[in-house]
mmCIF file of C-alpha atoms and ligand atoms in Angstrom:
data_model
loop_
_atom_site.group_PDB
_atom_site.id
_atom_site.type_symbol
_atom_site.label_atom_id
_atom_site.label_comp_id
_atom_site.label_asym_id
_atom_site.label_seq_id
_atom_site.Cartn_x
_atom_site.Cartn_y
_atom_site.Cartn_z
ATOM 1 C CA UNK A 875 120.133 88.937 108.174
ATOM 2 C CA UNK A 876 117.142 88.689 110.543
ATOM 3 C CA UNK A 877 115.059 85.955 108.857
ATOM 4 C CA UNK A 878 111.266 87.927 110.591
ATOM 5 C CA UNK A 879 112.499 91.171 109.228
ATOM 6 C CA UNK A 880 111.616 92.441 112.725
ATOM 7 C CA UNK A 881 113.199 95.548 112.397
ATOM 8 C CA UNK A 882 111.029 96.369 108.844
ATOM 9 C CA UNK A 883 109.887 99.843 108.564
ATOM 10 C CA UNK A 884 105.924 100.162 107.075
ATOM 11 C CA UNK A 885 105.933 103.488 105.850
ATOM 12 C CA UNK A 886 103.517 102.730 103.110
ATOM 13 C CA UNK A 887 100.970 100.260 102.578
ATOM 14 C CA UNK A 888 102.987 98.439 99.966
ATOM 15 C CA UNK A 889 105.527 97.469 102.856
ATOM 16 C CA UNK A 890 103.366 95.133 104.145
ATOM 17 C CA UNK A 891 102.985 93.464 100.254
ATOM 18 C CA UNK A 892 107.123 93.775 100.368
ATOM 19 C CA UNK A 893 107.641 92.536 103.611
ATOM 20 C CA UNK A 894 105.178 89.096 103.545
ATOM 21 C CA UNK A 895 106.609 88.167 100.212
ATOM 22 C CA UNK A 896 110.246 88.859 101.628
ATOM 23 C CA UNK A 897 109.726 86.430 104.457
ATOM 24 C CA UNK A 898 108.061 83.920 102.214
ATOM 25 C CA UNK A 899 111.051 84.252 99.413
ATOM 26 C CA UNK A 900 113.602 83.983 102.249
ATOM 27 C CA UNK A 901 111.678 80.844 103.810
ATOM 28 C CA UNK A 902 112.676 78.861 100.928
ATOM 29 C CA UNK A 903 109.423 79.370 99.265
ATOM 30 C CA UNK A 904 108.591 79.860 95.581
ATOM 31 C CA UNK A 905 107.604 82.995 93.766
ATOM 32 C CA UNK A 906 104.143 81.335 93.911
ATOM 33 C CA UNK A 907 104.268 80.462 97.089
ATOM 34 C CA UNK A 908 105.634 83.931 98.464
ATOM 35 C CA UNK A 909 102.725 85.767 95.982
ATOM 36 C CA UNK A 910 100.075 83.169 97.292
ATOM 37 C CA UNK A 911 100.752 83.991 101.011
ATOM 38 C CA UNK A 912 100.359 87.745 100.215
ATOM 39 C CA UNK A 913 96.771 87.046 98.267
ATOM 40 C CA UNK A 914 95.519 85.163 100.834
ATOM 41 C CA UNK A 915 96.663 86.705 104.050
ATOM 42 C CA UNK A 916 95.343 90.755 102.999
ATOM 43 C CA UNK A 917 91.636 91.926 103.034
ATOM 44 C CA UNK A 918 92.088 94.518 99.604
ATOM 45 C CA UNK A 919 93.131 95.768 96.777
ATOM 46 C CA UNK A 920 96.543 95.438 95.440
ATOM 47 C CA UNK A 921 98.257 94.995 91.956
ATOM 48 C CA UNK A 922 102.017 94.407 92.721
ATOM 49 C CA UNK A 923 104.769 94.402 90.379
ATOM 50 C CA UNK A 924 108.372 93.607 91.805
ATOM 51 C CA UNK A 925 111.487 91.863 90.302
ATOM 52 C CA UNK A 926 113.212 88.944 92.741
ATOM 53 C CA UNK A 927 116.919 88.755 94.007
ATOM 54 C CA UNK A 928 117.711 86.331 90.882
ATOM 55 C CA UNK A 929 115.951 89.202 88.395
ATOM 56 C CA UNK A 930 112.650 87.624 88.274
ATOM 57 C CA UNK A 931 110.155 89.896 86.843
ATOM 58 C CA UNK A 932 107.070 89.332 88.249
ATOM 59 C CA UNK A 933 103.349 91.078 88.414
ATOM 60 C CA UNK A 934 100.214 90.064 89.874
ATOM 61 C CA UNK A 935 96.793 91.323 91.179
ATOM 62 C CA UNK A 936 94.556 90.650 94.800
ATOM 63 C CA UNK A 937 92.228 88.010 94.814
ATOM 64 C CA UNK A 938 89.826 89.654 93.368
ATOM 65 C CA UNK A 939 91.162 92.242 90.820
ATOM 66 C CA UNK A 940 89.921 95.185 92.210
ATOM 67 C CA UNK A 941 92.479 97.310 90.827
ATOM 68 C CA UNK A 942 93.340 97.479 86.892
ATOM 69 C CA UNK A 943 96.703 96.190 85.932
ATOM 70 C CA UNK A 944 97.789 94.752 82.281
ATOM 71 C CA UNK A 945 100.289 93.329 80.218
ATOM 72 C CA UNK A 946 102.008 94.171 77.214
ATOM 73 C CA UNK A 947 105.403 94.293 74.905
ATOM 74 C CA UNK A 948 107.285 96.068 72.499
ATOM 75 C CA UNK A 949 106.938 95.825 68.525
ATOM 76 C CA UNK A 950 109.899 93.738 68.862
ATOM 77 C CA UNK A 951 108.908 91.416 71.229
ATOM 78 C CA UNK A 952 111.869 92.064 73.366
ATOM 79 C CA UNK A 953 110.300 94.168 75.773
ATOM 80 C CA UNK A 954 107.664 93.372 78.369
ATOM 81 C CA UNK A 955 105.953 95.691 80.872
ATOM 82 C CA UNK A 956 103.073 96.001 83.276
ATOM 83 C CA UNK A 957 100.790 98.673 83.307
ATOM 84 C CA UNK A 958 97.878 100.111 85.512
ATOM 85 C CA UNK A 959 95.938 101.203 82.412
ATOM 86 C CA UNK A 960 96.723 100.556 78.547
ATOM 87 C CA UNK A 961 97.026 104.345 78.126
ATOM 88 C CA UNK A 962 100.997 103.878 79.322
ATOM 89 C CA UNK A 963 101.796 101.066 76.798
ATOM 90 C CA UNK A 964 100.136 103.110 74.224
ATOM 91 C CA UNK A 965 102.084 105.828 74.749
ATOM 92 C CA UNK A 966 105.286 103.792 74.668
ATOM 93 C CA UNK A 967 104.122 102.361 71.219
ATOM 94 C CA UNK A 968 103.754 98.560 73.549
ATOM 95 C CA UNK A 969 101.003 96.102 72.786
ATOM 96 C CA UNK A 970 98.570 95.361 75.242
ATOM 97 C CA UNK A 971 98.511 91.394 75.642
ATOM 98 C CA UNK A 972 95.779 90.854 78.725
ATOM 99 C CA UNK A 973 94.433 92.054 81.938
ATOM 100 C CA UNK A 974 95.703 90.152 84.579
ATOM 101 C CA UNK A 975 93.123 87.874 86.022
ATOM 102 C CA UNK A 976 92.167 88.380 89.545
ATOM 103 C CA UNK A 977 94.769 86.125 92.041
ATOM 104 C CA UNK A 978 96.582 85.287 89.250
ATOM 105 C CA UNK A 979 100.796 85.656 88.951
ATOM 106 C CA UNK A 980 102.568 86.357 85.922
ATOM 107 C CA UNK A 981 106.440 86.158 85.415
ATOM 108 C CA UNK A 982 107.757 87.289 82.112
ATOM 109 C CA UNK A 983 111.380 85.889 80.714
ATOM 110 C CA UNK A 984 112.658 85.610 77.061
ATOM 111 C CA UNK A 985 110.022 83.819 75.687
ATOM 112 C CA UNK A 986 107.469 85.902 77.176
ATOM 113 C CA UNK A 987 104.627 86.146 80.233
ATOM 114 C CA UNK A 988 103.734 82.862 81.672
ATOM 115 C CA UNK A 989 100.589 82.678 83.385
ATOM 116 C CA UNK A 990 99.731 80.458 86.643
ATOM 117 C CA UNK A 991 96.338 81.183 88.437
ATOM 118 C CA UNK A 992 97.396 80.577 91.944
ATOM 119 C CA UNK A 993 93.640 81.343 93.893
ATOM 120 C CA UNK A 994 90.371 80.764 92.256
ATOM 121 C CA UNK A 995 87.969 83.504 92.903
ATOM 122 C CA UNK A 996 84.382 82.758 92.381
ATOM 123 C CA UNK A 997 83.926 86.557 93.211
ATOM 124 C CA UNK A 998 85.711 88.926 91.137
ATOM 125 C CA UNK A 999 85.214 92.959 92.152
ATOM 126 C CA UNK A 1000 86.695 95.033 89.771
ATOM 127 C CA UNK A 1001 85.977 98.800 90.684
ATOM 128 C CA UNK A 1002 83.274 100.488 89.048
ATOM 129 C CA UNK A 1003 84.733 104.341 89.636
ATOM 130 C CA UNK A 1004 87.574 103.492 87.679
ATOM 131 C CA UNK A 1005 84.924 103.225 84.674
ATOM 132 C CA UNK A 1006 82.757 106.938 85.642
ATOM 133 C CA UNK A 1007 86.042 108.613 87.400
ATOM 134 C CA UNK A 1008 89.458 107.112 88.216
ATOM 135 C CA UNK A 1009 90.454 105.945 85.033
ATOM 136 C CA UNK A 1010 91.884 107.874 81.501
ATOM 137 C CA UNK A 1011 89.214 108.119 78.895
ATOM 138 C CA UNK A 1012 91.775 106.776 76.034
ATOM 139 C CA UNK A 1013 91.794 103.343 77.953
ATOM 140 C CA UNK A 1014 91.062 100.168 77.380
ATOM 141 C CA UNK A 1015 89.232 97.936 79.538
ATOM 142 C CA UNK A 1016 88.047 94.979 77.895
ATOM 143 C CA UNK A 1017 89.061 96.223 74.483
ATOM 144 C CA UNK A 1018 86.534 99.484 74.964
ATOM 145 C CA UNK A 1019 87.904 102.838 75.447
ATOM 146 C CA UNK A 1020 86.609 104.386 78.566
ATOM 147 C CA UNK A 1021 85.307 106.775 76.870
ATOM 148 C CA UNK A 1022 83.066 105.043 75.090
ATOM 149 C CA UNK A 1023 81.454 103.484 78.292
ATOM 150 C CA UNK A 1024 81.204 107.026 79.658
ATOM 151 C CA UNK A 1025 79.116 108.142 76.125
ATOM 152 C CA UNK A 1026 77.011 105.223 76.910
ATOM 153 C CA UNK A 1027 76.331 106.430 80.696
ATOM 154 C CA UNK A 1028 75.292 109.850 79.044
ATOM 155 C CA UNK A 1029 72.950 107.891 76.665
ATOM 156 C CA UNK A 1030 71.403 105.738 79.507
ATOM 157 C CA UNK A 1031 70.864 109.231 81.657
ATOM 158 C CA UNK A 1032 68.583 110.789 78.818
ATOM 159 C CA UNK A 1033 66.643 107.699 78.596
ATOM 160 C CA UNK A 1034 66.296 107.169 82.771
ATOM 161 C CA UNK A 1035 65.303 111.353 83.305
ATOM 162 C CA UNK A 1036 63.263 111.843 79.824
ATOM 163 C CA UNK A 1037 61.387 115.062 81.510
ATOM 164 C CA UNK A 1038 64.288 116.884 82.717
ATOM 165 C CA UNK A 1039 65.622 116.211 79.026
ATOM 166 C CA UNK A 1040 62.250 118.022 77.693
ATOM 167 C CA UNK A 1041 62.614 121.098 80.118
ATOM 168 C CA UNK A 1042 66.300 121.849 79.195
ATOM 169 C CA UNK A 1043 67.929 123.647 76.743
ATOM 170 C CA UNK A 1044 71.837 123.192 76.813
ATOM 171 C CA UNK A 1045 74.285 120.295 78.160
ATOM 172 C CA UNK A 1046 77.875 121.531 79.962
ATOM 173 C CA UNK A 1047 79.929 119.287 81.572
ATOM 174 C CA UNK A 1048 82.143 119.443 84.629
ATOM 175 C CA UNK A 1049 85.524 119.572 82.481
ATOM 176 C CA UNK A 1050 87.025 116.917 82.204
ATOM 177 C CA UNK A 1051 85.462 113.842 83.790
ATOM 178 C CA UNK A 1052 82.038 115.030 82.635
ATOM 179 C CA UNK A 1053 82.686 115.445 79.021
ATOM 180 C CA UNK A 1054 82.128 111.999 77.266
ATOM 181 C CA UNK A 1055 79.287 111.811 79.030
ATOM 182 C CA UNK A 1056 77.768 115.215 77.952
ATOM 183 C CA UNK A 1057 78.807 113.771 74.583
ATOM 184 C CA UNK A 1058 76.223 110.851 75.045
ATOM 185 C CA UNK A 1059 73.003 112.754 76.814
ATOM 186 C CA UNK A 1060 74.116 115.134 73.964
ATOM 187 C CA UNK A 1061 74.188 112.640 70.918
ATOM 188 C CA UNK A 1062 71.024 110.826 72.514
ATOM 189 C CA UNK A 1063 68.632 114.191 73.562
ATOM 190 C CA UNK A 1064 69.847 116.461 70.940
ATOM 191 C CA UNK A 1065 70.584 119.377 72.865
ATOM 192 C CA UNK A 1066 73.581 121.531 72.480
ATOM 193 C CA UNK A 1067 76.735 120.878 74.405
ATOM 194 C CA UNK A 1068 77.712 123.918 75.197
ATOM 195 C CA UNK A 1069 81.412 124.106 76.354
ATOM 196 C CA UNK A 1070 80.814 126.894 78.583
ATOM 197 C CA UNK A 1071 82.748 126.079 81.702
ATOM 198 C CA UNK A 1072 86.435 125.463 81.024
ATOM 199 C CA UNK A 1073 89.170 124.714 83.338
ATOM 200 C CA UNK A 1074 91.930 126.337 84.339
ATOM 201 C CA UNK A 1075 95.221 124.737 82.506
ATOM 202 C CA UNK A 1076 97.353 124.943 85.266
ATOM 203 C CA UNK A 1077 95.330 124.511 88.543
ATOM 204 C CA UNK A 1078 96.006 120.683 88.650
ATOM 205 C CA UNK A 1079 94.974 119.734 92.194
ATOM 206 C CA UNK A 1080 92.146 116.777 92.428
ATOM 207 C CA UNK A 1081 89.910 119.109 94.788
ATOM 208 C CA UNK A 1082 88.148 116.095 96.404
ATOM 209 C CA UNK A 1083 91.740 115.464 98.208
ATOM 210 C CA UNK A 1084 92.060 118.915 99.110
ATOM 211 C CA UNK A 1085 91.665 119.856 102.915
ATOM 212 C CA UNK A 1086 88.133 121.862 103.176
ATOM 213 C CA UNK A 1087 89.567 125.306 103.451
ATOM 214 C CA UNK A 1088 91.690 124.507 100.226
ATOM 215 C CA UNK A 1089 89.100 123.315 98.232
ATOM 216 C CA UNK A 1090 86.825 125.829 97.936
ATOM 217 C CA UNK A 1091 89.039 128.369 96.439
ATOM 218 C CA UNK A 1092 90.667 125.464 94.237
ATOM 219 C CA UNK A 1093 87.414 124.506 92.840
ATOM 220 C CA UNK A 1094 86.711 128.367 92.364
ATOM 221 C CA UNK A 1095 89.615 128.933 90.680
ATOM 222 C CA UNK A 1096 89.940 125.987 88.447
ATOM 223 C CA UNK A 1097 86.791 126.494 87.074
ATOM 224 C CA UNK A 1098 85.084 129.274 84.716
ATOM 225 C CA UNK A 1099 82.053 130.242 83.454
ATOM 226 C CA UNK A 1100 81.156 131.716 79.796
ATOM 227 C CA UNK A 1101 78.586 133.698 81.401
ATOM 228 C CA UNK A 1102 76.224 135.221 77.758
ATOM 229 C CA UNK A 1103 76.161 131.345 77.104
ATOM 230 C CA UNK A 1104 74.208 130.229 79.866
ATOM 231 C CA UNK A 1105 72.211 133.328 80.909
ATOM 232 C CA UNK A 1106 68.465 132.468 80.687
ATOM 233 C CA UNK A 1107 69.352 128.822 80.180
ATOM 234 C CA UNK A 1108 68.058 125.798 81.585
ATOM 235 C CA UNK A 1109 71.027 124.017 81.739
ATOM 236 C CA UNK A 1110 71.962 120.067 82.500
ATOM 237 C CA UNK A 1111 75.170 119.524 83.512
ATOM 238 C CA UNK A 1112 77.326 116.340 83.575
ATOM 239 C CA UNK A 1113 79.202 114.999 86.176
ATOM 240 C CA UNK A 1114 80.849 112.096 87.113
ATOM 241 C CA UNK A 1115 80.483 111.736 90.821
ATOM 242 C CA UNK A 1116 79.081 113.335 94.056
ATOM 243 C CA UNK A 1117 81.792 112.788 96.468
ATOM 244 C CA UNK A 1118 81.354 115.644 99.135
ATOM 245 C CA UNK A 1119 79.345 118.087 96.847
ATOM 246 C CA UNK A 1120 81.329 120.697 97.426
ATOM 247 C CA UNK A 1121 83.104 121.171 93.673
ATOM 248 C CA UNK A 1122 79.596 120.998 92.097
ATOM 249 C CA UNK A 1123 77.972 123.143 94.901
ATOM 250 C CA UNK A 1124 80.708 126.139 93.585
ATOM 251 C CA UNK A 1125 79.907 125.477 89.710
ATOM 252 C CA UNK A 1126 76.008 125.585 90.218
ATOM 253 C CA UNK A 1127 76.288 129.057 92.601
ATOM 254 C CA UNK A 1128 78.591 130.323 89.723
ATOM 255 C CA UNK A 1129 76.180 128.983 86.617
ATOM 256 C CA UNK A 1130 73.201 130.678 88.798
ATOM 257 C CA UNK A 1131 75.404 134.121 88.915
ATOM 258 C CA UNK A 1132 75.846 133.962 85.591
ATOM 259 C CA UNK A 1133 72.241 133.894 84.960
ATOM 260 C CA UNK A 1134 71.310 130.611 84.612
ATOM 261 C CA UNK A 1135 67.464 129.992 85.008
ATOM 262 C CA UNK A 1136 67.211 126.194 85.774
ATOM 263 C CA UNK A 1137 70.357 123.972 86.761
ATOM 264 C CA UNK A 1138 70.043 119.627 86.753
ATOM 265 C CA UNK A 1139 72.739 117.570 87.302
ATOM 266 C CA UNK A 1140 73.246 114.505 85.884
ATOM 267 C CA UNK A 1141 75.529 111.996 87.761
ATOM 268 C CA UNK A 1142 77.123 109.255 85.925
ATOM 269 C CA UNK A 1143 77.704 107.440 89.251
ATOM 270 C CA UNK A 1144 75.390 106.138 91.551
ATOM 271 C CA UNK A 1145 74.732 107.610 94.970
ATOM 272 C CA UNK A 1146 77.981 107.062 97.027
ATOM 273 C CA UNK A 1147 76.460 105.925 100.360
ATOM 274 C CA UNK A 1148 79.455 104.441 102.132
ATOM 275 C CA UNK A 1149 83.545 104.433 102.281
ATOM 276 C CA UNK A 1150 86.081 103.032 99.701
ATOM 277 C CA UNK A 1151 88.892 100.559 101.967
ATOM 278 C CA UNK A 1152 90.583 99.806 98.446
ATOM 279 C CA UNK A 1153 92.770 102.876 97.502
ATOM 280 C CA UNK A 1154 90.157 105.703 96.601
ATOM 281 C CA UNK A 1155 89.984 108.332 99.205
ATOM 282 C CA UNK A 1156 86.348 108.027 100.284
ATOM 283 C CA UNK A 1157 87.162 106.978 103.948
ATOM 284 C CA UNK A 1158 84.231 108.212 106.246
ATOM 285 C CA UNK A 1159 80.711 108.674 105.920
ATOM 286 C CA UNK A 1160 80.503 111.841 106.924
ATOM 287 C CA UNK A 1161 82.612 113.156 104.185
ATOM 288 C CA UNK A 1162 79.730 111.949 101.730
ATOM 289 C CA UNK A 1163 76.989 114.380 100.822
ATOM 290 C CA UNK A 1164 75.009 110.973 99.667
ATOM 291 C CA UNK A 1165 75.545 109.069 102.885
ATOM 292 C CA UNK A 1166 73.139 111.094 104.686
ATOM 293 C CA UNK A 1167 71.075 112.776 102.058
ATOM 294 C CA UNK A 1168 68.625 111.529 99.437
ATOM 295 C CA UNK A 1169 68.999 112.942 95.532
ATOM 296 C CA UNK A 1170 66.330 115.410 96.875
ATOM 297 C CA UNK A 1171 67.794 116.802 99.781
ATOM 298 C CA UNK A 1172 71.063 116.935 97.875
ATOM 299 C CA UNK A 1173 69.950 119.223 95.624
ATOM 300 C CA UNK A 1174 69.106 121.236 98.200
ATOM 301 C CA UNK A 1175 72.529 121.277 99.578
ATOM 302 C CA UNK A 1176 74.296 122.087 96.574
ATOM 303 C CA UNK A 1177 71.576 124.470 95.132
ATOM 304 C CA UNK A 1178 70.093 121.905 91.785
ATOM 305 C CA UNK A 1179 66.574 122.045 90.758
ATOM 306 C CA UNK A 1180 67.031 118.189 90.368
ATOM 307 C CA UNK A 1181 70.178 115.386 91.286
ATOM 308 C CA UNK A 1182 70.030 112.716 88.500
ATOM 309 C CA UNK A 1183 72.009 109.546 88.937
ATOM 310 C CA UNK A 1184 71.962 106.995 86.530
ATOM 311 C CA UNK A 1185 70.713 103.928 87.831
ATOM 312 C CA UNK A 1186 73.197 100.926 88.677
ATOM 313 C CA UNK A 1187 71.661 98.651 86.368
ATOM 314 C CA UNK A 1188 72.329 101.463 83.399
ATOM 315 C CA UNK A 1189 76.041 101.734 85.178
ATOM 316 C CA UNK A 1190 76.335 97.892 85.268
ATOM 317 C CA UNK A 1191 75.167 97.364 81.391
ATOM 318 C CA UNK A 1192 77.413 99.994 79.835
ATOM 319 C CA UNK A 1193 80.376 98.284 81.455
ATOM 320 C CA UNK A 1194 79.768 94.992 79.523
ATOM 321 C CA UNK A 1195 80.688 93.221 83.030
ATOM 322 C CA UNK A 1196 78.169 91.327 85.414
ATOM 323 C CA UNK A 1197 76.805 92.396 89.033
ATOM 324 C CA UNK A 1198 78.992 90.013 90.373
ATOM 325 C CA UNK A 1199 82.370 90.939 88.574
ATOM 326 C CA UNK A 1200 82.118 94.571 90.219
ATOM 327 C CA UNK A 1201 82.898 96.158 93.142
ATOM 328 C CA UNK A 1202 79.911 98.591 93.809
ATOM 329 C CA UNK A 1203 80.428 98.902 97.286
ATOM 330 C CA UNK A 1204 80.343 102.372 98.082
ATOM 331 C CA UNK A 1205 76.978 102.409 96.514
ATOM 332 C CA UNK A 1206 75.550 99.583 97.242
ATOM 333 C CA UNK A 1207 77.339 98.452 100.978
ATOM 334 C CA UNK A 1208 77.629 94.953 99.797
ATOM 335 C CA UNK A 1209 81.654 95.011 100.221
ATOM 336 C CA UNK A 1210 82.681 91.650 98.526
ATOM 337 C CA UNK A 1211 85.831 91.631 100.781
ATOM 338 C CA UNK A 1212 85.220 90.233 104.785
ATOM 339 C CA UNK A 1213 87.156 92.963 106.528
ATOM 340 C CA UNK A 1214 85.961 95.928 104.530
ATOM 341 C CA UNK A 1215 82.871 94.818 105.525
ATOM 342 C CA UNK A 1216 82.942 94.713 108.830
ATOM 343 C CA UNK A 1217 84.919 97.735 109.139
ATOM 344 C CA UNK A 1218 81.861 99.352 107.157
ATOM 345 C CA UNK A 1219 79.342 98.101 109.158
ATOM 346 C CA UNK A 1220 81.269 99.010 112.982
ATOM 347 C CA UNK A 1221 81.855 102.539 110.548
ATOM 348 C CA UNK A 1222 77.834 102.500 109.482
ATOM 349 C CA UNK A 1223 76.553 101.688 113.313
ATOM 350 C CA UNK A 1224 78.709 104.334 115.152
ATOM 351 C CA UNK A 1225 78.262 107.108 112.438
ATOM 352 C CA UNK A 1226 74.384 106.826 113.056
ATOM 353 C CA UNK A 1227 74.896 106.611 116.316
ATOM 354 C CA UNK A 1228 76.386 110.506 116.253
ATOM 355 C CA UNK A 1229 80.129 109.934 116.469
ATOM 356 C CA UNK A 1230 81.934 112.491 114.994
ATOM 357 C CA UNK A 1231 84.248 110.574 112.258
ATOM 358 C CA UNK A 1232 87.472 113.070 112.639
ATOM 359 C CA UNK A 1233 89.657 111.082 109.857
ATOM 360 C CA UNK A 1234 90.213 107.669 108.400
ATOM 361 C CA UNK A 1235 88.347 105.500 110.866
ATOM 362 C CA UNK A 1236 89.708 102.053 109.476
ATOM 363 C CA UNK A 1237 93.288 103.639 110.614
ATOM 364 C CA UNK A 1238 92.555 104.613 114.243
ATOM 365 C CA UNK A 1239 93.258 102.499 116.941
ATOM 366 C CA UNK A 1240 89.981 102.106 118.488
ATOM 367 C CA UNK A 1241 88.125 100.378 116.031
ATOM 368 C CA UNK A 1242 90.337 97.629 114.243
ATOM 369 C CA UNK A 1243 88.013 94.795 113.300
HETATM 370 S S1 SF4 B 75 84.260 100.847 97.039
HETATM 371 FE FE1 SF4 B 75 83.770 102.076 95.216
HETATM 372 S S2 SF4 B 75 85.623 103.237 94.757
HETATM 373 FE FE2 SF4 B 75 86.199 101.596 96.162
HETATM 374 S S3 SF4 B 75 86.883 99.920 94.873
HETATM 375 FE FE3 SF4 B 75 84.711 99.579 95.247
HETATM 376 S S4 SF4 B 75 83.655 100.612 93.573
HETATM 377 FE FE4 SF4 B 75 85.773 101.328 93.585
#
């Protein structure tokens, strides 16, 4: 076999994990080795779980953990699996063990997972979205459900936007992303969560993915209104993100047909200013409504008396983790990876500049860092 794997075909981004550990494992080198070669040589976020030649069942994360990935067993002991969230071992009656620690490989055999740390991170970046959006409510990060944190972001909202709280009368949420946080400004403000928009059952597209012309009508039909509930209302409703503004700018023309007379939003996550380069599809800054627009202006745009975010001190405490274990870069623009960094900056210059992003920058030809 060719030893360079020359003829390898990258049709997905996990080729390139596959094909650097191949021509480490077929260099002679260790499992270590082979995993250490891939953690140092890619600029991202990866958690990669493979099994060797010999049956070697291995798992590990990038150097700095910015995706989730744990481990776990059976009640028996016999069994041992890797999982993206906890909510998959759960529901296969597993035990969770541990998160694996950033740039650290784990290789499981009878006696169970053996640990070796093979790069030391001062840095670690775990991504905050997976906490407001990305990840399932009945996980566990850290030994908290998700949910819990996303309560707390409600609870930190009423305390941040006190006089918004006083001229309201009802909390809705954006189902379902916005509910445990309507649960929180709920439990903390005492006003009525009122589950009057529900969403459709069986329109199951994630809109913000959706081409433009497909997401309008997806976001207008996924979504509906109980219309005597909110008529003559000043309403706050939870959300969990501005991406584009577009799902939220449907819900608040529909809540203002319906007779709403005052509509806030209340954003669990910061103001995204800039592009995700580690797996969430946030690639340009055009596509974001908060790249270009203050929480003023936004609410403009998408037709709000007011744009609330919680602040990223309020999103950092409810986590339980530290500035500096997070990746916050699409709100802050400090990218703790070098290349992201420098593909956000040639991205930041050019866009303000007046070039017309037309898709994922990082991918065209013309501007590889
Ligand atoms: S840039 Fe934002 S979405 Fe992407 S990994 Fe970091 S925090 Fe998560």
């Amino acid at each position: 076999m060719n030893l360079n794997f020359s003829d390898f075909l990258y049709n997905c981004d996990s080729d390139i994990v596959c094909h650097k550990m191949l021509l480490g494992l077929k260099q002679g080198k260790t499992l270590e080795a082979a995993a250490r070669i891939v953690m140092e040589s890619l600029d991202g976020a990866f958690s990669v779980t493979g099994i060797t030649g010999d049956g070697q069942f291995f798992a590990f994360k990038d150097s700095h953990g910015i995706k989730p990935l744990c481990a776990g067993h059976d009640p028996e002991g016999k069994t041992f699996a890797f999982s993206s969230e906890t909510v998959s071992l759960d529901m296969n009656s597993f035990v969770r063990d541990f998160e694996l620690k950033p740039g650290e490989l784990v290789t499981v055999s009878e006696k169970g997972f053996k640990r070796t740390q093979i790069i030391e991170n001062p840095r670690e970046a775990y991504c905050s979205f997976e906490y407001a959006y990305f990840a399932r409510p009945d996980s566990r990060f850290d030994g908290k459900y998700v949910y819990e944190i996303r309560e707390d972001f409600g609870r930190n909202l009423v305390k941040e936007f006190p006089e918004i709280v006083k001229d309201s009368d009802i909390i809705l949420s954006v189902p379902e992303t916005g509910d445990d946080s309507a649960m929180g400004v709920h439990e903390a403000s005492g006003l009525r969560w009122e589950r009057a928009s529900r969403r459709h059952r069986y329109v199951t597209e994630r809109a913000f993915i959706l081409l433009n012309n497909e997401r309008y009508s997806t976001i207008d039909k996924k979504i509906n209104i109980l219309g005597s509930k909110v008529a003559g209302k000043r309403v706050i409703i939870t959300e969990d993100s501005v991406v584009r503004g577009d799902t939220t700018k449907v819900i608040i023309e529909k809540l203002r047909k319906a007779g709403a007379k005052k509509v806030y939003l209340f954003v669990t996550f910061p103001r995204i200013i800039g592009p995700c380069f580690y797996g969430i599809d946030m690639s340009t800054y055009g596509q974001l409504i908060g790249s270009r627009n203050n929480p003023e202006e936004i609410a403009k745009i998408i037709g709000a008396d007011a744009v609330c975010y919680q602040s990223l001190e309020g999103l950092i405490g409810a986590t339980g983790q530290t500035e500096n274990q997070l990746c916050l870069a699409c709100v802050t623009g400090k990218y703790p990876t070098p290349c992201a960094q420098k593909m956000s900056d040639v991205m930041k210059k050019r866009f303000l500049d007046g070039y017309e992003e037309k898709n994922r920058i990082y991918e065209s030809e013309e501007v590889q860092p």
